Amino acid sequence: MPVATIKDIAKLLRVSAATVSRALRDSHEISAPTKEKVRNAARQLNYFPNPYASSLRKGRSKTIAVVLPEVADSFFSLAINGIEAIAKEKGYHVLIYLTHESMEREVEILNEFKSGRVDGILISVSKETNCSQHITNTMEMGLPIVFFDRKLPDVNAAKVITDDYESSYIATSHLIKKGCTNIHFITISRELYMAQKREEGYLAALLDNGLFPSKEKIVICNDTDEHNQRKIKKLFTGKLPPDGIIAAVEKIIPLVYLVTNKMGIKIPDAVKVIGFTNLETAKILNPSLTTIVQPAFQMGKTAATLLFKGIEKKNYDLSSDRLVLPSILIERESTQ
Amino acid sequence: MPVATIKDIAKLLRVSAATVSRALRDSHEISAPTKEKVRNAARQLNYFPNPYASSLRKGRSKTIAVVLPEVADSFFSLAINGIEAIAKEKGYHVLIYLTHESMEREVEILNEFKSGRVDGILISVSKETNCSQHITNTMEMGLPIVFFDRKLPDVNAAKVITDDYESSYIATSHLIKKGCTNIHFITISRELYMAQKREEGYLAALLDNGLFPSKEKIVICNDTDEHNQRKIKKLFTGKLPPDGIIAAVEKIIPLVYLVTNKMGIKIPDAVKVIGFTNLETAKILNPSLTTIVQPAFQMGKTAATLLFKGIEKKNYDLSSDRLVLPSILIERESTQ
């Protein structure tokens, strides 16, 4: 059965479309018996109010946007779950946009929001994003924005992040305590604020423990697995192979395990490894992997809760909200 | 700078709002110089047309919905990527809804679509879904629906699936060829059509190879890891421990590795294991895991492409489209 319109109801009851519309909105201008008749006819004819008409009337889209670099990472998958849980509670719909780490795409996506498609935005910026104009422009139009996980440092917006500096400091100190003296840090970017903080935490822990940092010990991976494997292999064929590795993002972990395995380098005897990941499989790797686990689900929930504060209270200033949820170190065989 | 309305432009140019609206829609009723003036004013005042107003006018929301049981599974994450790639090409927005394997939630979500929020739906049904009324109701309202991965067998709608029967038959035959005679099948549901097909493929391969199926060899896991670990442990403490295991869904794999590891049961010497998964970590497990890999990204792309056929061509009958994309077996150490 096709969907009916207000006109169909009006025709059936021989009243005006305006009367039907008012009755459905429970207007005081319409009598109770007429409202009853209209509602019955609506049910009978299979009428559903158009959500976009209601959006236009109320100036609310009942929709939030989540802008992510990717979804094939356990952190973002879990964060979506947390966001969706809160949106459902609030009766909101969730639009998902992937930037695939492209700043150009991120700018395009945010531009579309200026027209009222969404009531608020949760964003984790792309690896390339080095300018905040598209974010501040959107905020100036009155659209609340909350950063989560990956933020831009110079933007005065709400942020839900984890303690990247701290957790990387803890990871590095853990390796030092286990006897490592030549710890390498493998990452995907030096532009991402999150990656910078992890690098700083690593460097600080080295210095605090009397170890000297060096440029060669910081390895930046790109998007091609082959190239990255070659880079990691080179570390172990050099004069001073690492005795400790921090895989600062999830996708580096398989590379480290594959290369060491192929080269016959034993974890944790020859090299100890810590990875930043929320993957359940960390515990069934052999050796099982010591991990820094981010509170992904909780970060999604917290960021969404904060965003709804900004959406619901027009005068609420989100910009000073900055929540840091701690990550935790889970010790397993790879650092024993 | 706040967003301007049509009225603001009209006021600035001292023309009627209707004129501005027609000029912005490039109506032939408006002269070229006026259109030019209106467009300039729109730019100057920071005006963006409301997408929902345009949706109402055109009867199109430019939005599709993706209804999934969960996102924290590598298959669904990759499928979202495929769907998003096609939606972006078409200039469409993607709403994500999670049922968390609840049929009640699935019905609620579909009910909301009746009002015109989306132009089409991609759905992978929940574990509980045993009735198709909510799907057929939605389709009868003229909303195109494409099933992907998990479908309902009795609904006459477009489907993009993988060869669950075939790939499970291949997995089982592979274990038999490797010498297994007591193969157990571990799954999460007997209601899901996809799970039924995998079970049938397993049973057929046993029979075709002269092995006898038995009820005790089919293990149904639930949502609690502890309970499932106990169930799997019981298999190995029984009189006839399995020498082959098929983990028919991704989340079972960690359980099998954990239990066998704790009990000192060696894979592949004592028991050979195959898992259905798209996880990159399969190759770095120790032993690395032989897997059935679904074409997740491709399935997402194909399902979305099919849906847009249904959206764009009003008279195109989607219901007879049924695409089966093959899964592949990747042999690794766990079955050697």
XYZ file of C-alpha atoms in Angstrom:
672
model
C 0.000 0.000 0.000
C 1.492 3.357 -1.011
C 1.969 6.133 1.533
C -0.879 8.663 1.782
C -0.521 12.436 1.893
C -2.348 15.083 3.893
C -4.365 15.828 0.765
C -5.643 12.250 0.658
C -6.911 12.547 4.223
C -8.502 15.914 3.473
C -10.255 14.475 0.430
C -11.606 11.498 2.353
C -12.970 13.658 5.179
C -14.024 16.568 2.931
C -12.133 19.117 4.995
C -9.237 21.392 4.021
C -5.618 20.221 3.993
C -4.835 22.970 6.527
C -7.393 21.483 8.935
C -5.833 18.031 8.599
C -2.369 19.449 9.109
C -3.426 21.362 12.223
C -5.295 18.352 13.617
C -2.235 16.156 13.201
C -0.106 18.750 14.971
C -2.671 18.736 17.830
C -3.468 22.432 17.338
C -5.890 24.075 19.773
C -7.737 25.529 16.784
C -9.204 22.126 15.977
C -11.944 20.397 17.977
C -11.367 17.076 19.710
C -13.852 15.103 17.555
C -12.253 16.403 14.335
C -8.773 15.481 15.617
C -10.071 11.999 16.380
C -11.552 11.657 12.875
C -8.336 12.876 11.245
C -6.184 10.493 13.237
C -8.399 7.556 12.348
C -8.278 8.453 8.665
C -4.477 8.811 8.851
C -4.164 5.314 10.262
C -6.616 3.897 7.754
C -4.886 5.491 4.761
C -1.328 4.673 5.882
C -0.205 8.253 6.453
C 3.178 9.100 7.994
C 4.305 12.673 8.598
C 7.357 13.543 6.499
C 10.311 13.966 8.867
C 11.876 16.629 6.659
C 8.708 18.750 6.687
C 8.808 18.522 10.459
C 12.534 19.390 10.378
C 11.822 22.517 8.372
C 9.041 23.575 10.716
C 11.069 23.044 13.852
C 14.458 23.993 12.434
C 15.809 20.648 13.667
C 16.964 17.763 11.534
C 17.075 15.243 14.419
C 20.279 14.026 12.797
C 23.929 14.154 13.804
C 26.941 13.535 11.589
C 29.936 11.407 12.493
C 32.993 12.208 10.388
C 35.705 9.555 10.584
C 38.962 8.817 8.782
C 37.967 5.148 8.385
C 35.804 2.402 9.895
C 38.071 -0.600 9.413
C 39.908 0.163 12.660
C 38.677 -1.387 15.896
C 38.747 1.981 17.691
C 36.341 3.694 15.294
C 34.003 0.683 15.105
C 33.653 0.652 18.883
C 33.287 4.442 19.027
C 30.383 4.282 16.519
C 28.662 1.838 18.867
C 28.963 4.321 21.729
C 27.717 7.224 19.608
C 24.780 5.212 18.276
C 23.746 4.202 21.801
C 23.357 7.845 22.860
C 21.752 8.969 19.572
C 19.154 6.217 19.905
C 18.304 7.371 23.434
C 17.800 10.901 22.138
C 15.737 9.775 19.130
C 18.399 11.024 16.712
C 19.652 9.594 13.426
C 23.341 9.098 12.678
C 24.947 9.958 9.331
C 28.378 8.430 8.758
C 31.001 10.047 6.539
C 34.466 8.673 5.805
C 37.282 10.998 4.844
C 39.721 8.179 4.023
C 42.374 10.446 5.571
C 41.811 13.169 2.951
C 41.534 16.772 4.105
C 39.905 17.782 0.813
C 37.115 15.267 1.389
C 36.769 16.469 5.007
C 36.272 20.060 3.842
C 33.686 18.957 1.255
C 31.753 16.995 3.854
C 31.671 19.862 6.352
C 30.581 22.286 3.646
C 27.458 20.230 3.095
C 26.450 20.597 6.724
C 26.138 24.367 6.479
C 22.742 23.979 4.909
C 21.040 22.417 7.910
C 21.347 18.731 7.143
C 22.505 17.983 10.680
C 22.116 19.501 14.148
C 25.636 18.685 15.302
C 28.911 17.053 14.289
C 31.288 14.561 15.867
C 34.617 14.552 14.099
C 37.939 12.767 14.227
C 40.145 14.654 11.779
C 42.049 13.157 8.856
C 45.801 12.568 8.833
C 46.222 15.380 6.309
C 44.217 18.025 8.169
C 46.631 20.840 8.991
C 44.250 23.794 8.863
C 41.132 24.465 10.876
C 39.253 26.956 8.737
C 36.569 24.482 7.625
C 35.918 23.593 11.268
C 35.759 27.147 12.595
C 33.587 28.217 9.634
C 31.089 25.503 10.474
C 31.106 26.402 14.167
C 30.533 30.071 13.400
C 27.308 29.114 11.673
C 26.057 27.921 15.034
C 26.589 24.193 14.467
C 27.953 22.436 17.581
C 31.075 20.346 16.974
C 32.794 17.868 19.262
C 36.198 16.429 18.419
C 36.923 12.913 19.530
C 40.201 11.000 19.508
C 41.867 13.096 16.818
C 41.510 16.825 17.384
C 43.013 20.041 16.081
C 44.949 21.737 18.873
C 44.250 25.339 17.887
C 40.464 25.116 17.652
C 38.364 26.275 20.553
C 35.846 23.408 20.458
C 34.758 20.589 22.751
C 37.126 17.629 22.814
C 36.904 14.065 24.048
C 40.325 12.531 23.855
C 42.504 9.983 25.525
C 45.791 10.604 27.284
C 48.021 9.956 24.274
C 51.129 11.518 25.816
C 50.596 9.737 29.112
C 49.808 6.306 27.687
C 52.777 6.418 25.321
C 54.983 7.489 28.248
C 53.672 4.500 30.208
C 54.236 2.126 27.266
C 57.821 3.319 26.822
C 58.574 3.171 30.552
C 57.176 -0.371 30.622
C 59.609 -1.435 27.875
C 62.510 0.238 29.716
C 61.565 -1.528 32.945
C 61.636 -4.802 30.997
C 65.237 -4.082 30.006
C 64.895 -2.463 26.574
C 67.476 0.195 25.741
C 66.940 0.611 21.992
C 63.230 1.329 21.620
C 61.813 2.264 18.206
C 58.572 4.140 17.707
C 56.542 3.231 14.588
C 53.739 5.576 13.578
C 51.709 6.716 10.545
C 51.953 10.493 10.793
C 53.778 13.400 12.364
C 50.967 15.814 11.538
C 48.198 14.266 13.615
C 48.076 15.876 17.044
C 47.341 12.463 18.542
C 50.450 10.989 16.875
C 52.574 13.953 17.978
C 51.497 13.486 21.592
C 52.312 9.773 21.436
C 55.730 10.608 20.013
C 56.321 13.230 22.733
C 55.352 10.749 25.460
C 57.803 8.248 24.003
C 60.609 10.836 23.852
C 59.964 12.105 27.384
C 60.052 8.596 28.840
C 63.365 7.920 27.107
C 64.923 11.128 28.451
C 63.529 10.627 31.976
C 65.213 7.235 32.013
C 68.575 8.456 30.741
C 68.134 7.086 27.208
C 68.902 9.193 24.161
C 66.279 9.650 21.482
C 67.352 9.668 17.861
C 65.604 10.461 14.605
C 66.308 7.019 13.125
C 64.276 5.379 15.847
C 61.075 7.079 14.738
C 59.631 5.301 11.719
C 56.761 6.795 9.710
C 54.735 4.247 7.763
C 52.606 5.090 4.742
C 49.637 3.352 3.099
C 51.434 0.564 1.269
C 52.034 -2.579 3.298
C 54.999 -3.649 1.171
C 56.860 -0.404 1.651
C 56.192 -0.526 5.398
C 57.349 -4.121 5.722
C 60.570 -3.197 3.946
C 61.063 -0.283 6.349
C 60.554 -2.477 9.411
C 62.792 -5.192 7.968
C 65.532 -2.598 7.518
C 65.454 -1.846 11.242
C 66.416 -5.423 12.023
C 69.137 -5.718 9.393
C 70.833 -2.512 10.612
C 73.791 -2.312 12.994
C 71.659 -1.642 16.044
C 68.419 -3.619 15.738
C 65.639 -2.519 18.132
C 65.055 -4.481 21.331
C 61.730 -2.743 21.874
C 58.993 -1.557 19.504
C 55.974 0.656 20.037
C 53.362 0.195 17.296
C 51.606 3.528 17.749
C 48.613 2.636 15.545
C 46.707 -0.602 15.050
C 47.562 -1.289 11.422
C 51.293 -1.454 12.231
C 50.885 -4.475 14.500
C 50.431 -7.144 11.769
C 53.476 -5.731 9.960
C 55.719 -6.085 13.015
C 54.561 -9.643 13.704
C 54.905 -10.675 10.048
C 58.395 -9.236 9.567
C 59.849 -10.588 12.836
C 58.267 -13.978 12.183
C 59.683 -14.169 8.624
C 63.126 -13.111 9.855
C 63.063 -15.590 12.742
C 63.320 -12.812 15.310
C 61.651 -13.947 18.525
C 59.174 -11.777 20.431
C 59.743 -11.105 23.357
C 63.268 -12.612 23.603
C 64.916 -10.585 20.841
C 62.465 -7.708 20.693
C 59.586 -6.673 22.978
C 56.470 -5.189 21.383
C 53.595 -2.980 22.563
C 50.699 -2.025 20.292
C 47.954 0.618 20.481
C 44.805 -1.376 19.678
C 41.349 -2.428 20.829
C 41.367 -5.664 18.822
C 40.121 -8.733 20.689
C 42.661 -10.802 18.773
C 45.576 -9.167 20.694
C 45.201 -11.826 23.372
C 45.362 -14.760 20.959
C 48.432 -13.622 19.059
C 51.448 -15.767 19.797
C 53.016 -14.341 21.773
C 49.939 -12.501 23.024
C 50.364 -8.746 22.586
C 50.826 -6.182 25.345
C 48.465 -3.357 24.394
C 47.452 0.187 25.119
C 43.661 0.013 25.018
C 41.682 3.198 24.419
C 38.232 3.526 25.999
C 36.663 3.598 22.507
C 33.017 2.829 23.335
C 33.123 5.221 26.288
C 34.733 7.960 24.181
C 31.957 7.611 21.592
C 29.298 7.815 24.305
C 30.929 10.768 26.050
C 31.440 12.723 22.834
C 27.817 12.177 21.791
C 26.515 13.155 25.256
C 28.528 16.372 25.095
C 27.269 17.114 21.587
C 23.642 16.773 22.709
C 24.310 19.281 25.482
C 25.338 21.717 22.758
C 22.342 20.830 20.594
C 19.725 21.003 23.348
C 20.864 24.108 25.198
C 21.217 26.866 22.665
C 23.328 29.020 24.975
C 25.532 26.272 26.308
C 29.143 27.001 25.409
C 30.745 23.718 24.450
C 34.140 25.179 23.681
C 35.574 24.874 27.167
C 34.638 21.186 27.532
C 37.668 19.004 27.265
C 37.436 15.476 28.604
C 40.396 13.165 28.813
C 39.524 9.492 29.256
C 42.493 7.349 30.288
C 43.816 4.482 28.171
C 45.150 1.417 29.947
C 48.171 -0.827 29.523
C 47.377 -4.538 29.388
C 50.522 -6.544 29.919
C 50.846 -9.805 27.993
C 53.587 -12.120 26.694
C 55.063 -9.803 24.049
C 56.863 -7.746 26.705
C 57.757 -10.448 29.193
C 28.644 34.463 10.493
C 25.166 32.952 10.864
C 23.393 31.316 7.912
C 21.049 33.594 5.920
C 17.535 32.746 4.769
C 15.689 33.460 1.529
C 13.923 36.299 3.354
C 17.255 37.972 4.122
C 18.167 37.936 0.432
C 14.719 39.261 -0.517
C 15.046 42.104 1.991
C 18.497 43.081 0.751
C 17.418 43.151 -2.909
C 13.913 44.514 -2.190
C 12.207 41.761 -4.142
C 9.729 39.108 -2.962
C 10.849 35.869 -1.310
C 9.117 33.970 -4.124
C 11.306 35.730 -6.677
C 14.452 34.812 -4.769
C 13.313 31.221 -4.431
C 12.542 30.949 -8.162
C 15.829 32.618 -9.111
C 17.791 30.163 -6.972
C 15.958 27.270 -8.621
C 16.920 28.730 -12.019
C 13.262 29.159 -13.016
C 12.515 30.432 -16.543
C 10.127 32.980 -15.005
C 13.072 35.024 -13.744
C 15.358 37.153 -15.939
C 19.053 36.428 -16.202
C 20.178 39.724 -14.565
C 17.876 39.107 -11.579
C 19.191 35.557 -11.199
C 22.725 36.941 -11.238
C 21.866 39.532 -8.559
C 20.179 36.919 -6.367
C 23.121 34.524 -6.629
C 25.578 37.248 -5.716
C 23.500 38.244 -2.699
C 23.234 34.598 -1.634
C 27.014 34.260 -1.680
C 27.492 37.558 0.103
C 24.993 36.753 2.857
C 26.172 33.182 3.372
C 23.010 31.490 2.147
C 22.777 27.703 1.714
C 19.614 26.033 0.452
C 18.106 23.746 3.088
C 18.545 20.169 1.856
C 15.308 19.089 3.495
C 13.301 21.790 1.717
C 14.796 20.535 -1.520
C 13.969 16.940 -0.468
C 10.341 17.883 0.073
C 10.116 19.621 -3.298
C 11.725 16.782 -5.211
C 10.367 13.931 -3.110
C 13.932 12.700 -2.664
C 15.927 12.630 0.554
C 19.285 11.902 -1.143
C 19.879 9.559 1.757
C 20.108 5.789 2.076
C 19.942 3.739 5.250
C 22.253 0.897 6.162
C 20.796 -1.405 8.823
C 23.360 -3.701 10.414
C 23.437 -6.091 13.357
C 26.756 -4.595 14.527
C 29.848 -2.716 13.338
C 32.517 -4.326 15.490
C 32.912 -7.184 13.012
C 35.459 -6.895 10.226
C 32.913 -7.938 7.586
C 30.488 -5.111 8.335
C 33.234 -2.489 8.664
C 34.550 -3.364 5.221
C 31.039 -3.518 3.761
C 30.325 0.027 5.035
C 33.411 1.191 3.154
C 32.070 -0.312 -0.064
C 28.608 1.201 0.452
C 30.041 4.620 1.264
C 32.193 4.593 -1.873
C 29.131 4.181 -4.118
C 26.955 6.599 -2.108
C 29.645 9.269 -2.407
C 29.773 8.810 -6.183
C 26.013 9.280 -6.345
C 26.028 12.303 -4.034
C 24.035 10.436 -1.387
C 24.261 10.478 2.403
C 24.465 7.309 4.484
C 22.520 6.766 7.706
C 23.772 3.908 9.874
C 21.495 1.961 12.209
C 22.552 -0.888 14.474
C 20.043 -3.518 15.562
C 22.421 -5.191 18.029
C 20.840 -8.463 16.843
C 17.378 -7.430 18.098
C 14.390 -7.963 15.827
C 12.305 -5.509 17.860
C 14.859 -2.770 17.186
C 14.975 -3.725 13.506
C 11.178 -3.329 13.209
C 11.331 0.061 14.970
C 14.068 1.281 12.627
C 12.225 0.221 9.478
C 9.024 1.831 10.719
C 10.766 5.192 10.803
C 11.648 4.926 7.119
C 8.021 4.845 6.023
C 7.821 8.581 6.381
C 10.307 9.403 3.626
C 13.514 9.807 5.605
C 15.437 7.676 3.110
C 15.205 6.746 -0.559
C 16.374 3.171 -0.120
C 17.555 0.614 2.421
C 20.448 -1.835 2.637
C 19.858 -4.394 5.341
C 21.602 -7.340 6.922
C 19.008 -8.868 9.248
C 19.415 -9.534 12.956
C 19.974 -12.982 14.444
C 16.486 -12.907 15.925
C 14.615 -11.933 12.761
C 12.252 -14.796 11.958
C 9.438 -12.879 10.318
C 9.478 -10.674 7.248
C 6.395 -8.509 7.698
C 8.342 -5.337 8.551
C 10.417 -5.791 5.395
C 7.519 -6.494 3.031
C 5.502 -3.632 4.562
C 8.330 -1.231 3.832
C 8.750 -2.529 0.296
C 5.027 -2.184 -0.400
C 5.339 1.506 0.313
C 7.612 1.748 -2.695
C 10.910 1.881 -0.819
C 13.631 -0.184 -2.540
C 15.394 -2.680 -0.267
C 18.512 -4.731 -0.914
C 19.587 -7.491 1.451
C 23.260 -8.104 1.851
C 25.080 -10.941 3.593
C 22.197 -11.907 5.870
C 18.883 -12.188 4.055
C 15.416 -13.574 4.704
C 14.791 -16.483 2.340
C 11.063 -15.956 1.822
C 11.174 -12.281 0.822
C 11.057 -11.379 -2.841
C 13.720 -8.637 -2.696
C 17.148 -8.015 -4.189
C 19.961 -9.905 -2.489
C 23.728 -9.670 -2.508
C 25.109 -12.644 -0.686
C 28.084 -14.917 -0.603
C 28.093 -18.653 -1.249
C 27.684 -19.720 2.373
C 26.754 -23.317 1.557
C 29.559 -23.672 -0.963
C 32.297 -22.071 1.124
C 31.378 -24.115 4.189
C 31.382 -27.255 2.013
C 34.854 -26.290 0.785
C 36.080 -25.592 4.342
C 34.811 -28.967 5.579
C 36.242 -30.856 2.585
C 39.569 -29.128 3.181
C 39.655 -30.417 6.774
C 38.719 -33.942 5.608
C 41.484 -33.873 2.995
C 43.888 -32.911 5.788
C 42.881 -36.081 7.664
C 40.182 -34.848 10.072
C 37.410 -37.331 10.839
C 35.725 -35.684 13.830
C 34.928 -32.171 12.662
C 32.880 -29.849 14.894
C 30.942 -26.864 13.638
C 30.732 -23.846 15.989
C 28.172 -21.174 15.183
C 26.073 -18.425 16.808
C 22.606 -19.161 15.469
C 20.413 -21.742 13.767
C 17.852 -19.125 12.763
C 20.013 -16.988 10.490
C 19.659 -18.158 6.896
C 23.382 -17.540 6.409
C 24.196 -19.768 9.411
C 21.795 -22.460 8.213
C 23.481 -22.537 4.807
C 26.914 -22.814 6.395
C 25.650 -25.683 8.551
C 24.121 -27.423 5.513
C 27.368 -27.080 3.565
C 29.228 -28.623 6.496
C 26.755 -31.519 6.756
C 26.754 -32.201 3.004
C 30.555 -32.337 2.865
C 30.606 -34.813 5.754
C 28.044 -37.087 4.077
C 29.701 -36.857 0.658
C 32.906 -38.050 2.275
C 31.332 -40.941 4.160
C 31.435 -39.233 7.567
C 28.430 -39.237 9.861
C 27.060 -35.970 11.190
C 25.805 -35.814 14.734
C 23.965 -33.225 16.792
C 26.692 -33.016 19.426
C 29.162 -31.785 16.826
C 27.180 -28.609 16.177
C 27.815 -26.078 18.925
C 25.705 -22.921 19.248
C 27.444 -20.086 21.092
C 25.613 -17.213 22.755
C 26.672 -13.697 23.761
C 28.692 -14.480 26.888
C 32.326 -15.320 26.309
C 32.620 -17.282 29.537
C 29.750 -19.583 28.700
C 31.128 -20.132 25.201
C 34.632 -20.906 26.471
C 33.154 -23.480 28.835
C 31.242 -25.050 25.949
C 34.343 -25.297 23.769
C 36.424 -26.615 26.663
C 33.844 -29.363 27.178
C 34.400 -30.567 23.619
C 38.036 -31.300 24.403
C 37.426 -32.976 27.753
C 34.822 -35.344 26.241
C 35.456 -38.907 25.063
C 35.853 -37.947 21.413
C 37.597 -34.572 21.205
C 37.363 -32.859 17.789
C 40.300 -33.102 15.392
C 38.839 -30.335 13.216
C 36.898 -27.155 14.007
C 35.003 -24.741 11.802
C 34.500 -21.361 13.488
C 31.518 -20.237 11.418
C 31.589 -16.615 12.623
C 34.457 -14.287 13.448
C 33.858 -13.860 17.173
C 34.307 -17.605 17.778
C 37.923 -17.596 16.598
C 39.493 -15.973 19.718
C 37.561 -18.416 21.902
C 38.942 -21.466 20.076
C 42.515 -20.168 20.207
C 42.233 -19.208 23.877
C 40.738 -22.498 25.039
C 43.122 -24.747 23.083
C 46.081 -22.653 24.213
C 45.057 -22.823 27.888
C 44.484 -26.570 27.653
C 47.813 -27.147 25.880
C 46.056 -28.548 22.799
C 48.225 -27.869 19.749
C 46.827 -26.400 16.520
C 47.198 -27.963 13.911
C 48.701 -31.167 15.385
C 45.865 -32.083 17.742
C 43.109 -30.068 16.106
C 42.906 -28.212 12.781
C 40.957 -24.943 12.647
C 39.272 -22.884 9.913
C 37.595 -19.534 10.629
C 35.167 -17.332 8.687
C 36.756 -13.878 8.970
C 38.118 -10.870 7.103
C 40.476 -9.858 9.918
C 43.990 -8.930 8.832
C 45.285 -10.471 12.049
C 44.418 -14.016 10.809
C 47.824 -14.188 9.163
C 49.756 -13.227 12.284
C 48.046 -15.631 14.657
C 50.323 -18.454 15.709
C 49.669 -20.735 14.023
C 48.346 -18.450 11.297
C 44.675 -19.158 10.636
C 43.227 -20.780 7.528
C 40.235 -18.593 6.663
C 37.149 -18.298 4.538
C 37.269 -14.668 3.404
C 34.070 -12.987 2.246
C 34.301 -10.289 -0.433
C 33.034 -7.719 2.098
C 34.035 -4.454 0.370
C 32.797 -5.790 -2.968
C 29.501 -6.947 -1.433
C 28.938 -3.472 0.018
C 29.664 -1.854 -3.349
C 27.497 -4.302 -5.281
C 24.556 -3.991 -2.884
C 24.706 -0.187 -3.029
C 24.968 -0.186 -6.835
C 21.893 -2.406 -7.047
C 19.992 -0.187 -4.624
C 20.697 2.905 -6.727
C 19.294 1.086 -9.776
C 16.074 0.701 -7.806
C 16.162 4.323 -6.627
C 16.938 5.872 -9.998
C 14.647 3.855 -12.249
C 11.202 4.005 -10.745
C 9.954 1.014 -12.757
C 13.013 -1.149 -12.298
C 12.021 -4.334 -10.507
C 14.780 -5.148 -8.059
C 13.158 -8.276 -6.703
C 14.649 -10.702 -9.186
C 18.232 -9.498 -8.648
C 20.203 -12.013 -6.681
C 23.960 -11.798 -6.818
C 26.217 -14.367 -5.249
C 29.805 -13.262 -4.775
C 32.178 -16.113 -3.985
C 34.157 -16.354 -0.763
C 37.638 -17.804 -0.903
C 39.617 -20.249 1.207
C 43.050 -19.014 2.269
C 45.125 -21.913 3.502
C 47.525 -21.213 6.365
C 49.269 -23.107 9.174
C 46.191 -23.914 11.285
C 45.175 -26.709 8.885
C 48.591 -28.015 7.853
